[in-house]
Amino acid sequence: MNKKIIIPIAAVLLLAVGLFWFFNQRRSDLTDELQQHLTSEKVGVLAESDYSESIHEFYTERDYMEVWLFNGTLSNKGEELLEQIEDSKYDGLQPSDYNLTKIYELSSNKDKENKKFRNLSSEEKVNLELLLTDSFFNLAHDLDKGKVNPSSLDPNWKFEEKETDLNYSDLIKEVASGSSVKKTFEKLYPNSELYAHGKDAIKELYEIRENDTLTWSFEPVEGAIKVGEKHAAIPELRKRLVFWDFLKQYDTDEATLFDSTMFSGLQKYQESNGMNPDGVIGSLVAESLNNSPQNLIDIASINMERLRWMPKMDWNQEMVLVNIANYQLDYMEKADTAFTAKVIVGKEYNESPTFTAPMSYIVFSPYWNIPESITNEEIIPSVQKNPNYLSQKNMEVVNGSGEVVKASKINLSKEEGYRVRQKPGGDNSLGLVKFMFPNEYNIYIHDTPARSLFEKETRALSHGCIRIQNPEQFAKILLHDKSWTDEKIKEAMNQENEEVVELDRKIPVVILYMTFWADKDGKANFRSDVYDRDQGLLKALRSDKSGLDKA
């Protein structure tokens, strides 16, 4: 090659290397200041941090070199972490829990949206660096396990404690070595698509809130308002339907009249929100319509926290998923719903717990072994009033060996070792079949003779177990055996004696309480908080972290 060509090329390469070196050199080094701060008595950030030892160890191992600052202002990594802190609201968390207010106080343009950090003193730089590191550890923990400890808040949360093999110190080292902050935090998200969809839905709700021009004064409704009737709440409820795009704005001669146009919009709203689209405004519909965008953000945030509590599981496996708040059972295969049924869940004072257990067998034509609590509280008082009560209800008394004894010879209120059971049949409280996933809470899924109850919108009506609509279809799917024809299943459900059929595999049953979720199409779904569990969790989520028992 001609020397006249080689020399200019070499010069350009040398210049490029020199510029690369120049722009990657630190013209401001916090090493001494960080070392002095970290090796002296704990003050400021370290004194208040739950991760002070981890922070100290992290900087010691890297010879006190900063991560989030470069040449006196935020580095690219610092800007990325700050953005993740700001965006933690889309996870349903509070950015202020991750030092955002304190970080903003150090900015050189506090009043502007795009914060800059210039002309900081050495002390301010050290504070900013350590605040961001503390934020990383705290946000990593809360994304991984949740902000609130479920065992200290919800006695009905019976899932095993979430275990993690991720070490937050290792994660921050990865980031310091060049990994993306965003992708590092994504490792901590629950391994369910529900979480990613939920984040998108919350982000959309924040955008909707920007256009929120309504006062959202609560408009209570007692009883029911039917089309053609007048009510003082109608004008505000009509505004809600317009706001959520279930109605187009239109003129009306009588604002308080529930007219046919509003009726049509209400039906669309009910159908979209899992309600019976009967076009009647009851207390449940009014409660739902009264939720402002901020209310819905709060509800969504609560349920994102519940997802963070969940132990890791394979959501693509065959499973039975029951959402208590949605009164619905879904049989899932490879994350797709293959069967759906309405369910009846526990009354408010017999709340169904949330947990998971493997289903292993089905009982056709079951006996109902009546729990001692129901025997004492309901059966014995009924027998005392009516000696023929047991025979009229197709019940019998058995001893500890399961042998039937004459009820007239036993005083159930005084003698121990006996129990009452209801014989198989159409009037059996368990119906004609039950689906067993043995657990310490004595919860199972079963049929019911009271089929009309499935038409109710609110179905918290049982003693705690889960009653299922269309149990014969559910049985057929679980058995997945051609020999179990519709006729054979019907016959098995109508025998004089119970029949136990073992499944050829164990199917996880997951019982959840979710008052919000977003589907794969991005549609946000909200349900009524039937057990009043949301408010306590919301209060904890929105409180100062310092007073909380960590998960």
mmCIF file of N, CA and C in Angstrom, residues 20-116:
data_model
loop_
_atom_site.group_PDB
_atom_site.id
_atom_site.type_symbol
_atom_site.label_atom_id
_atom_site.label_comp_id
_atom_site.label_asym_id
_atom_site.label_seq_id
_atom_site.Cartn_x
_atom_site.Cartn_y
_atom_site.Cartn_z
ATOM 1 N N PHE A 20 -11.410 8.596 22.028
ATOM 2 C CA PHE A 20 -12.120 7.591 22.829
ATOM 3 C C PHE A 20 -11.575 7.578 24.259
ATOM 4 N N TRP A 21 -10.231 7.591 24.375
ATOM 5 C CA TRP A 21 -9.594 7.607 25.694
ATOM 6 C C TRP A 21 -9.969 8.870 26.460
ATOM 7 N N PHE A 22 -9.961 10.017 25.766
ATOM 8 C CA PHE A 22 -10.215 11.305 26.418
ATOM 9 C C PHE A 22 -11.620 11.354 27.000
ATOM 10 N N PHE A 23 -12.604 10.936 26.177
ATOM 11 C CA PHE A 23 -13.990 11.064 26.617
ATOM 12 C C PHE A 23 -14.381 10.003 27.641
ATOM 13 N N ASN A 24 -13.499 8.992 27.820
ATOM 14 C CA ASN A 24 -13.799 7.976 28.809
ATOM 15 C C ASN A 24 -12.955 8.123 30.076
ATOM 16 N N GLN A 25 -12.205 9.214 30.145
ATOM 17 C CA GLN A 25 -11.446 9.471 31.358
ATOM 18 C C GLN A 25 -12.284 10.261 32.357
ATOM 19 N N ARG A 26 -12.080 9.967 33.590
ATOM 20 C CA ARG A 26 -12.787 10.697 34.641
ATOM 21 C C ARG A 26 -12.066 12.022 34.885
ATOM 22 N N ARG A 27 -12.762 13.082 34.689
ATOM 23 C CA ARG A 27 -12.198 14.396 35.020
ATOM 24 C C ARG A 27 -12.628 14.818 36.418
ATOM 25 N N SER A 28 -13.409 13.941 37.060
ATOM 26 C CA SER A 28 -13.811 14.189 38.447
ATOM 27 C C SER A 28 -13.888 12.829 39.110
ATOM 28 N N ASP A 29 -13.167 12.616 40.181
ATOM 29 C CA ASP A 29 -13.077 11.298 40.814
ATOM 30 C C ASP A 29 -13.539 11.412 42.262
ATOM 31 N N LEU A 30 -14.546 10.595 42.632
ATOM 32 C CA LEU A 30 -15.085 10.640 43.998
ATOM 33 C C LEU A 30 -14.468 9.597 44.913
ATOM 34 N N THR A 31 -13.444 8.910 44.433
ATOM 35 C CA THR A 31 -12.893 7.784 45.180
ATOM 36 C C THR A 31 -12.557 8.147 46.623
ATOM 37 N N ASP A 32 -11.800 9.221 46.796
ATOM 38 C CA ASP A 32 -11.389 9.599 48.152
ATOM 39 C C ASP A 32 -12.583 9.971 49.020
ATOM 40 N N GLU A 33 -13.500 10.750 48.443
ATOM 41 C CA GLU A 33 -14.665 11.183 49.215
ATOM 42 C C GLU A 33 -15.557 10.000 49.602
ATOM 43 N N LEU A 34 -15.758 9.078 48.654
ATOM 44 C CA LEU A 34 -16.573 7.899 48.957
ATOM 45 C C LEU A 34 -15.915 7.037 50.028
ATOM 46 N N GLN A 35 -14.622 6.841 49.912
ATOM 47 C CA GLN A 35 -13.915 6.032 50.901
ATOM 48 C C GLN A 35 -14.016 6.668 52.283
ATOM 49 N N GLN A 36 -13.809 7.971 52.347
ATOM 50 C CA GLN A 36 -13.888 8.662 53.632
ATOM 51 C C GLN A 36 -15.288 8.545 54.225
ATOM 52 N N HIS A 37 -16.303 8.708 53.380
ATOM 53 C CA HIS A 37 -17.689 8.657 53.855
ATOM 54 C C HIS A 37 -18.051 7.246 54.327
ATOM 55 N N LEU A 38 -17.624 6.249 53.560
ATOM 56 C CA LEU A 38 -18.019 4.872 53.842
ATOM 57 C C LEU A 38 -17.246 4.249 54.999
ATOM 58 N N THR A 39 -16.089 4.773 55.292
ATOM 59 C CA THR A 39 -15.278 4.200 56.380
ATOM 60 C C THR A 39 -15.420 4.975 57.682
ATOM 61 N N SER A 40 -16.139 6.088 57.643
ATOM 62 C CA SER A 40 -16.373 6.846 58.877
ATOM 63 C C SER A 40 -17.666 6.373 59.534
ATOM 64 N N GLU A 41 -18.015 6.988 60.620
ATOM 65 C CA GLU A 41 -19.247 6.614 61.316
ATOM 66 C C GLU A 41 -20.447 6.828 60.393
ATOM 67 N N LYS A 42 -21.394 5.891 60.446
ATOM 68 C CA LYS A 42 -22.532 5.939 59.529
ATOM 69 C C LYS A 42 -23.372 7.185 59.750
ATOM 70 N N VAL A 43 -23.525 7.957 58.685
ATOM 71 C CA VAL A 43 -24.380 9.154 58.721
ATOM 72 C C VAL A 43 -25.146 9.222 57.404
ATOM 73 N N GLY A 44 -26.155 10.075 57.355
ATOM 74 C CA GLY A 44 -26.876 10.319 56.109
ATOM 75 C C GLY A 44 -27.503 9.069 55.528
ATOM 76 N N VAL A 45 -27.224 8.804 54.261
ATOM 77 C CA VAL A 45 -27.848 7.697 53.532
ATOM 78 C C VAL A 45 -27.584 6.367 54.215
ATOM 79 N N LEU A 46 -26.335 6.111 54.597
ATOM 80 C CA LEU A 46 -25.969 4.824 55.185
ATOM 81 C C LEU A 46 -26.656 4.588 56.524
ATOM 82 N N ALA A 47 -26.842 5.639 57.295
ATOM 83 C CA ALA A 47 -27.486 5.500 58.601
ATOM 84 C C ALA A 47 -28.939 5.088 58.464
ATOM 85 N N GLU A 48 -29.571 5.478 57.351
ATOM 86 C CA GLU A 48 -30.994 5.208 57.165
ATOM 87 C C GLU A 48 -31.258 3.981 56.288
ATOM 88 N N SER A 49 -30.233 3.447 55.657
ATOM 89 C CA SER A 49 -30.421 2.365 54.688
ATOM 90 C C SER A 49 -30.465 0.995 55.345
ATOM 91 N N ASP A 50 -31.373 0.138 54.851
ATOM 92 C CA ASP A 50 -31.416 -1.262 55.286
ATOM 93 C C ASP A 50 -30.298 -2.062 54.649
ATOM 94 N N TYR A 51 -29.608 -1.464 53.683
ATOM 95 C CA TYR A 51 -28.586 -2.183 52.924
ATOM 96 C C TYR A 51 -27.203 -1.563 53.109
ATOM 97 N N SER A 52 -26.975 -0.929 54.239
ATOM 98 C CA SER A 52 -25.717 -0.209 54.446
ATOM 99 C C SER A 52 -24.508 -1.143 54.351
ATOM 100 N N GLU A 53 -24.630 -2.365 54.886
ATOM 101 C CA GLU A 53 -23.499 -3.300 54.826
ATOM 102 C C GLU A 53 -23.229 -3.726 53.391
ATOM 103 N N SER A 54 -24.287 -3.995 52.639
ATOM 104 C CA SER A 54 -24.119 -4.397 51.238
ATOM 105 C C SER A 54 -23.526 -3.260 50.422
ATOM 106 N N ILE A 55 -23.962 -2.034 50.704
ATOM 107 C CA ILE A 55 -23.438 -0.859 49.987
ATOM 108 C C ILE A 55 -21.953 -0.696 50.280
ATOM 109 N N HIS A 56 -21.586 -0.813 51.553
ATOM 110 C CA HIS A 56 -20.183 -0.668 51.947
ATOM 111 C C HIS A 56 -19.327 -1.733 51.257
ATOM 112 N N GLU A 57 -19.815 -2.970 51.251
ATOM 113 C CA GLU A 57 -19.077 -4.071 50.629
ATOM 114 C C GLU A 57 -18.920 -3.849 49.117
ATOM 115 N N PHE A 58 -19.966 -3.360 48.499
ATOM 116 C CA PHE A 58 -19.946 -3.118 47.050
ATOM 117 C C PHE A 58 -18.853 -2.122 46.671
ATOM 118 N N TYR A 59 -18.804 -1.004 47.387
ATOM 119 C CA TYR A 59 -17.817 0.030 47.033
ATOM 120 C C TYR A 59 -16.404 -0.372 47.443
ATOM 121 N N THR A 60 -16.276 -1.126 48.516
ATOM 122 C CA THR A 60 -14.950 -1.577 48.939
ATOM 123 C C THR A 60 -14.333 -2.469 47.863
ATOM 124 N N GLU A 61 -15.159 -3.381 47.313
ATOM 125 C CA GLU A 61 -14.665 -4.312 46.298
ATOM 126 C C GLU A 61 -14.266 -3.607 45.007
ATOM 127 N N ARG A 62 -14.847 -2.442 44.736
ATOM 128 C CA ARG A 62 -14.501 -1.720 43.496
ATOM 129 C C ARG A 62 -13.620 -0.501 43.797
ATOM 130 N N ASP A 63 -12.915 -0.569 44.928
ATOM 131 C CA ASP A 63 -11.960 0.492 45.301
ATOM 132 C C ASP A 63 -12.624 1.864 45.324
ATOM 133 N N TYR A 64 -13.868 1.890 45.783
ATOM 134 C CA TYR A 64 -14.623 3.134 46.020
ATOM 135 C C TYR A 64 -14.852 3.951 44.743
ATOM 136 N N MET A 65 -14.902 3.274 43.604
ATOM 137 C CA MET A 65 -15.176 3.982 42.350
ATOM 138 C C MET A 65 -16.687 4.132 42.171
ATOM 139 N N GLU A 66 -17.128 5.323 41.802
ATOM 140 C CA GLU A 66 -18.562 5.575 41.639
ATOM 141 C C GLU A 66 -19.122 4.872 40.409
ATOM 142 N N VAL A 67 -20.444 4.690 40.394
ATOM 143 C CA VAL A 67 -21.133 4.010 39.286
ATOM 144 C C VAL A 67 -22.081 4.958 38.569
ATOM 145 N N TRP A 68 -22.822 5.724 39.348
ATOM 146 C CA TRP A 68 -23.947 6.494 38.802
ATOM 147 C C TRP A 68 -23.551 7.898 38.361
ATOM 148 N N LEU A 69 -22.340 8.326 38.683
ATOM 149 C CA LEU A 69 -21.869 9.651 38.292
ATOM 150 C C LEU A 69 -20.666 9.536 37.360
ATOM 151 N N PHE A 70 -20.519 10.510 36.499
ATOM 152 C CA PHE A 70 -19.363 10.571 35.602
ATOM 153 C C PHE A 70 -19.076 12.035 35.312
ATOM 154 N N ASN A 71 -17.861 12.438 35.636
ATOM 155 C CA ASN A 71 -17.458 13.825 35.417
ATOM 156 C C ASN A 71 -18.412 14.820 36.075
ATOM 157 N N GLY A 72 -18.836 14.468 37.297
ATOM 158 C CA GLY A 72 -19.593 15.420 38.107
ATOM 159 C C GLY A 72 -21.082 15.454 37.882
ATOM 160 N N THR A 73 -21.581 14.641 36.963
ATOM 161 C CA THR A 73 -23.031 14.601 36.749
ATOM 162 C C THR A 73 -23.449 13.143 36.562
ATOM 163 N N LEU A 74 -24.716 12.914 36.316
ATOM 164 C CA LEU A 74 -25.179 11.535 36.162
ATOM 165 C C LEU A 74 -24.539 10.879 34.944
ATOM 166 N N SER A 75 -24.087 9.650 35.130
ATOM 167 C CA SER A 75 -23.586 8.850 34.015
ATOM 168 C C SER A 75 -24.783 8.271 33.268
ATOM 169 N N ASN A 76 -24.524 7.600 32.175
ATOM 170 C CA ASN A 76 -25.621 6.934 31.455
ATOM 171 C C ASN A 76 -26.326 5.932 32.352
ATOM 172 N N LYS A 77 -25.545 5.229 33.175
ATOM 173 C CA LYS A 77 -26.133 4.272 34.111
ATOM 174 C C LYS A 77 -26.991 4.998 35.139
ATOM 175 N N GLY A 78 -26.513 6.152 35.598
ATOM 176 C CA GLY A 78 -27.276 6.928 36.577
ATOM 177 C C GLY A 78 -28.598 7.404 36.005
ATOM 178 N N GLU A 79 -28.557 7.864 34.753
ATOM 179 C CA GLU A 79 -29.790 8.320 34.105
ATOM 180 C C GLU A 79 -30.761 7.154 33.908
ATOM 181 N N GLU A 80 -30.209 5.995 33.581
ATOM 182 C CA GLU A 80 -31.056 4.821 33.373
ATOM 183 C C GLU A 80 -31.715 4.392 34.687
ATOM 184 N N LEU A 81 -30.951 4.402 35.772
ATOM 185 C CA LEU A 81 -31.519 4.029 37.073
ATOM 186 C C LEU A 81 -32.571 5.040 37.508
ATOM 187 N N LEU A 82 -32.297 6.340 37.308
ATOM 188 C CA LEU A 82 -33.268 7.366 37.675
ATOM 189 C C LEU A 82 -34.578 7.153 36.919
ATOM 190 N N GLU A 83 -34.473 6.796 35.651
ATOM 191 C CA GLU A 83 -35.678 6.548 34.856
ATOM 192 C C GLU A 83 -36.451 5.340 35.404
ATOM 193 N N GLN A 84 -35.727 4.314 35.832
ATOM 194 C CA GLN A 84 -36.386 3.129 36.398
ATOM 195 C C GLN A 84 -37.086 3.457 37.717
ATOM 196 N N ILE A 85 -36.477 4.340 38.498
ATOM 197 C CA ILE A 85 -37.106 4.778 39.754
ATOM 198 C C ILE A 85 -38.396 5.545 39.447
ATOM 199 N N GLU A 86 -38.314 6.466 38.494
ATOM 200 C CA GLU A 86 -39.498 7.246 38.105
ATOM 201 C C GLU A 86 -40.604 6.334 37.568
ATOM 202 N N ASP A 87 -40.212 5.322 36.788
ATOM 203 C CA ASP A 87 -41.193 4.437 36.159
ATOM 204 C C ASP A 87 -41.699 3.344 37.094
ATOM 205 N N SER A 88 -41.179 3.276 38.318
ATOM 206 C CA SER A 88 -41.659 2.250 39.257
ATOM 207 C C SER A 88 -43.140 2.449 39.587
ATOM 208 N N LYS A 89 -43.682 3.623 39.283
ATOM 209 C CA LYS A 89 -45.122 3.843 39.493
ATOM 210 C C LYS A 89 -45.941 2.924 38.593
ATOM 211 N N TYR A 90 -45.373 2.539 37.445
ATOM 212 C CA TYR A 90 -46.088 1.618 36.556
ATOM 213 C C TYR A 90 -46.073 0.192 37.085
ATOM 214 N N ASP A 91 -45.235 -0.067 38.084
ATOM 215 C CA ASP A 91 -45.264 -1.343 38.802
ATOM 216 C C ASP A 91 -46.238 -1.264 39.984
ATOM 217 N N GLY A 92 -46.871 -0.099 40.154
ATOM 218 C CA GLY A 92 -47.762 0.089 41.282
ATOM 219 C C GLY A 92 -47.030 0.476 42.550
ATOM 220 N N LEU A 93 -45.746 0.839 42.425
ATOM 221 C CA LEU A 93 -44.942 1.232 43.582
ATOM 222 C C LEU A 93 -44.859 2.751 43.680
ATOM 223 N N GLN A 94 -44.279 3.232 44.772
ATOM 224 C CA GLN A 94 -44.125 4.672 44.990
ATOM 225 C C GLN A 94 -42.680 5.084 44.715
ATOM 226 N N PRO A 95 -42.423 5.870 43.684
ATOM 227 C CA PRO A 95 -41.048 6.319 43.420
ATOM 228 C C PRO A 95 -40.403 7.010 44.629
ATOM 229 N N SER A 96 -41.214 7.648 45.455
ATOM 230 C CA SER A 96 -40.657 8.327 46.633
ATOM 231 C C SER A 96 -40.022 7.343 47.609
ATOM 232 N N ASP A 97 -40.417 6.042 47.545
ATOM 233 C CA ASP A 97 -39.799 5.033 48.405
ATOM 234 C C ASP A 97 -38.357 4.770 48.012
ATOM 235 N N TYR A 98 -37.972 5.228 46.833
ATOM 236 C CA TYR A 98 -36.643 4.955 46.307
ATOM 237 C C TYR A 98 -35.859 6.252 46.154
ATOM 238 N N ASN A 99 -36.057 7.122 47.159
ATOM 239 C CA ASN A 99 -35.272 8.367 47.311
ATOM 240 C C ASN A 99 -35.494 9.396 46.216
ATOM 241 N N LEU A 100 -36.588 9.277 45.448
ATOM 242 C CA LEU A 100 -36.742 10.182 44.312
ATOM 243 C C LEU A 100 -36.800 11.644 44.754
ATOM 244 N N THR A 101 -37.516 11.926 45.826
ATOM 245 C CA THR A 101 -37.626 13.314 46.303
ATOM 246 C C THR A 101 -36.263 13.869 46.689
ATOM 247 N N LYS A 102 -35.482 13.059 47.406
ATOM 248 C CA LYS A 102 -34.145 13.494 47.836
ATOM 249 C C LYS A 102 -33.222 13.669 46.630
ATOM 250 N N ILE A 103 -33.365 12.793 45.648
ATOM 251 C CA ILE A 103 -32.546 12.895 44.436
ATOM 252 C C ILE A 103 -32.881 14.175 43.679
ATOM 253 N N TYR A 104 -34.185 14.447 43.546
ATOM 254 C CA TYR A 104 -34.610 15.669 42.860
ATOM 255 C C TYR A 104 -34.100 16.920 43.576
ATOM 256 N N GLU A 105 -34.002 16.881 44.888
ATOM 257 C CA GLU A 105 -33.536 18.042 45.657
ATOM 258 C C GLU A 105 -32.094 18.410 45.293
ATOM 259 N N LEU A 106 -31.351 17.434 44.802
ATOM 260 C CA LEU A 106 -29.956 17.688 44.434
ATOM 261 C C LEU A 106 -29.806 18.181 43.000
ATOM 262 N N SER A 107 -30.916 18.213 42.252
ATOM 263 C CA SER A 107 -30.836 18.617 40.845
ATOM 264 C C SER A 107 -30.639 20.131 40.731
ATOM 265 N N SER A 108 -30.041 20.531 39.632
ATOM 266 C CA SER A 108 -29.759 21.951 39.416
ATOM 267 C C SER A 108 -30.926 22.672 38.744
ATOM 268 N N ASN A 109 -31.960 21.924 38.355
ATOM 269 C CA ASN A 109 -33.153 22.550 37.760
ATOM 270 C C ASN A 109 -34.411 21.863 38.317
ATOM 271 N N LYS A 110 -34.627 22.030 39.609
ATOM 272 C CA LYS A 110 -35.687 21.316 40.344
ATOM 273 C C LYS A 110 -37.070 21.508 39.739
ATOM 274 N N ASP A 111 -37.308 22.644 39.111
ATOM 275 C CA ASP A 111 -38.657 22.966 38.622
ATOM 276 C C ASP A 111 -38.942 22.391 37.234
ATOM 277 N N LYS A 112 -37.943 21.799 36.604
ATOM 278 C CA LYS A 112 -38.130 21.282 35.252
ATOM 279 C C LYS A 112 -38.318 19.764 35.276
ATOM 280 N N GLU A 113 -39.031 19.281 34.264
ATOM 281 C CA GLU A 113 -39.338 17.847 34.210
ATOM 282 C C GLU A 113 -38.070 17.024 33.972
ATOM 283 N N ASN A 114 -37.239 17.440 33.052
ATOM 284 C CA ASN A 114 -36.008 16.722 32.737
ATOM 285 C C ASN A 114 -34.896 17.216 33.663
ATOM 286 N N LYS A 115 -34.651 16.479 34.738
ATOM 287 C CA LYS A 115 -33.726 16.942 35.771
ATOM 288 C C LYS A 115 -32.274 16.834 35.319
ATOM 289 N N LYS A 116 -31.499 17.889 35.663
ATOM 290 C CA LYS A 116 -30.062 17.917 35.386
ATOM 291 C C LYS A 116 -29.320 18.001 36.722
#
